[in-house]
């Protein structure tokens, strides 16, 4: 709870009037650009330090490269040639590209990938991560991985629909992507590959016994399937700073609670068949409300309220459900422990609820990384929208 209080106060900016600009008041420093700059500053600080006992070997290696670059920047621009890489991987007991017949089981495949990464990393083969190396594709350095043709995909989809009661003539894109990633040998799970990367590069290893919570971007995956009506909530929604067992309802319901309610809200939006007149009027109201929201720095970059209506509606449903659930919990359970701090102590429980909600949403979408074609509104617009509309709901007694 103490760390959470520090996190909340750190990202408040009381120079803004919360009645005029609540998004910047509650989460001024939580846009993706600022968080990345903090992370880079922290990384620079670590690299400039001298060796510390018990630190990850990957940091020691990165520090060596960093100090070489300080003396000669051309070192950073020097990457291994294809021939050099071929010589390095020749140390492995297989020939590249790897043929399916050479992979006897999943463990062998993971072991080979691990050795390859270690070899390339130890020879400074440039930046390596699971995106540039396409690690998650399931077919790294492998030829002849079987990709299902149309008839196979159709049969699989039909079989899936008999269980999920979905529309057989509309094959889900995500279903195909998942199928292509796991269809045929080697059947490597993404979880296993991510674990491999964390092991090799010592990702998430604490520095000085403390994880850098205040510098890592919030990443809380969630999704709703309109075909199966299933909701998917990632476990990272229940990690700090989003969640801790010590958090009171004002924090749990404005963090992961809001996320879950948002996905549930997708079941009641414009995709509902035989919509009532009231729902149509509500959707039209939301579309009109959001259509004039534009980037305060670039007035030509505006929200397309027709394309964002689903996400905006889900936000409105979520704040309604999460806020009134929190209020009901307060009536039943009375006073509960809450985050304390110089600024936090002068705020009400309700104000802390909305500050945490704004801080939870802020890093997800901002004007810098969103376009007019995006189906999400920028977080600052969402914060303004749900705050304004919820106030109207309360005034109407809804």
Phi, psi and omega in degrees: 000322179297316178298321180295318178298318178297319179299313183296315181291326181300325187258005171281147174228096187284001175286343176270146175278117183298336178283336181262323184213077185293326182300314180285328177296315186277329189212046185301320185265012185254026172277159187298324181296316181293319181298319178297321180294323176297317182296318180294321178296320178295317179298318179298319179298317180295318182291332181281344179286163174276171181305135176240143181297146175067015177276155181302144180296329180297327177290321177300317180295316179296324180294321178300314180296318182300314182289330174295321180292326178298326180276326183209103184297339180296338178300321182292329182276354181270115177247160180291141176285164179301320180297318179297319179296319179298321178295322180294311184285350176293345177289342179282151184279033178217166176258143178255145355291149184288132175271154181304323183294341181277344181262105184276327180203170183297319182298321179296317180299312179299322179297319179294316179299319179299315179297319180298313180298318179298319180295311181296319182294319182293337178261011179055065181268036180081175181299134180232127172210175186286353176269311181295330181265003179054041184296325186282355183290342179084358181225038181300123177060022183243136176261163172063028173289128184289122174253125184297139177278183186299317182295321178294318179297319180296318179296318180295319180295318179298320178295321179296320183291332177294334179269326187254358179054051180255176182278119187291339182269006180232092182282124181294132177299316181295328178296316180294318180298317178295318181296315180294331181281345184232000186276120178085164182286154349278137184271077183267130179279148178298324179300317180295321180292319178296320179297322179299313179301316181297324181290314184294313186260008176053043177292145178072008176286127183295150172261128182055032177078006183231132175283149185274067184301319188285356183243350182270131181299145175291131181221094181240098182288139171202156182203157177233134176260117180287341181277312182266347186063023175276148174245137182240120182240116182291149181296338180292350172290345184245031175243158176295140008269008181287322189209148169204151183298340181276351185288140175280170181304328180300334179264317182293324182278339176267355176253258179297331178298317178296318180300314180294320179294326177299313180294322176297324180298334179296339181285351186238017184269214186290346180278354179295131178278149180055052182295146178284165178298322181296318180293319178299319179293322178296314179298318179296322179297315179297319181297318179292322183296320186271349191291340182255019180271119184230161178299124181297340179266324181234098186292348179276347180262102186235159177289133172270098188294337177288322181280334184262004186301322181297312181291322179295318178296318179297322176299315182295318176299317185294315182292326177296310182294312185290320182293313183286335172292318177298318180295321178294320178299321180295321179294324183282315188262347179071210184293137175229162178299147183218160179297139183244150178178168183303317179274318185299328184293340180264002180258150178280168177300319179298319179295322177295323177303310185284330175295315179295323178297315179296320180290329178290325183274329192308316185285352189285309184219123173228171186298336182289332184236029180229149180238171180293343179271356184288144179274355176255143171278153174303149184302321181298323177292320179297317179299315178297317184296310183288330178292315181296313184290323179296321177301318179295320178300315181296319179297328179275354180075027182274000000 
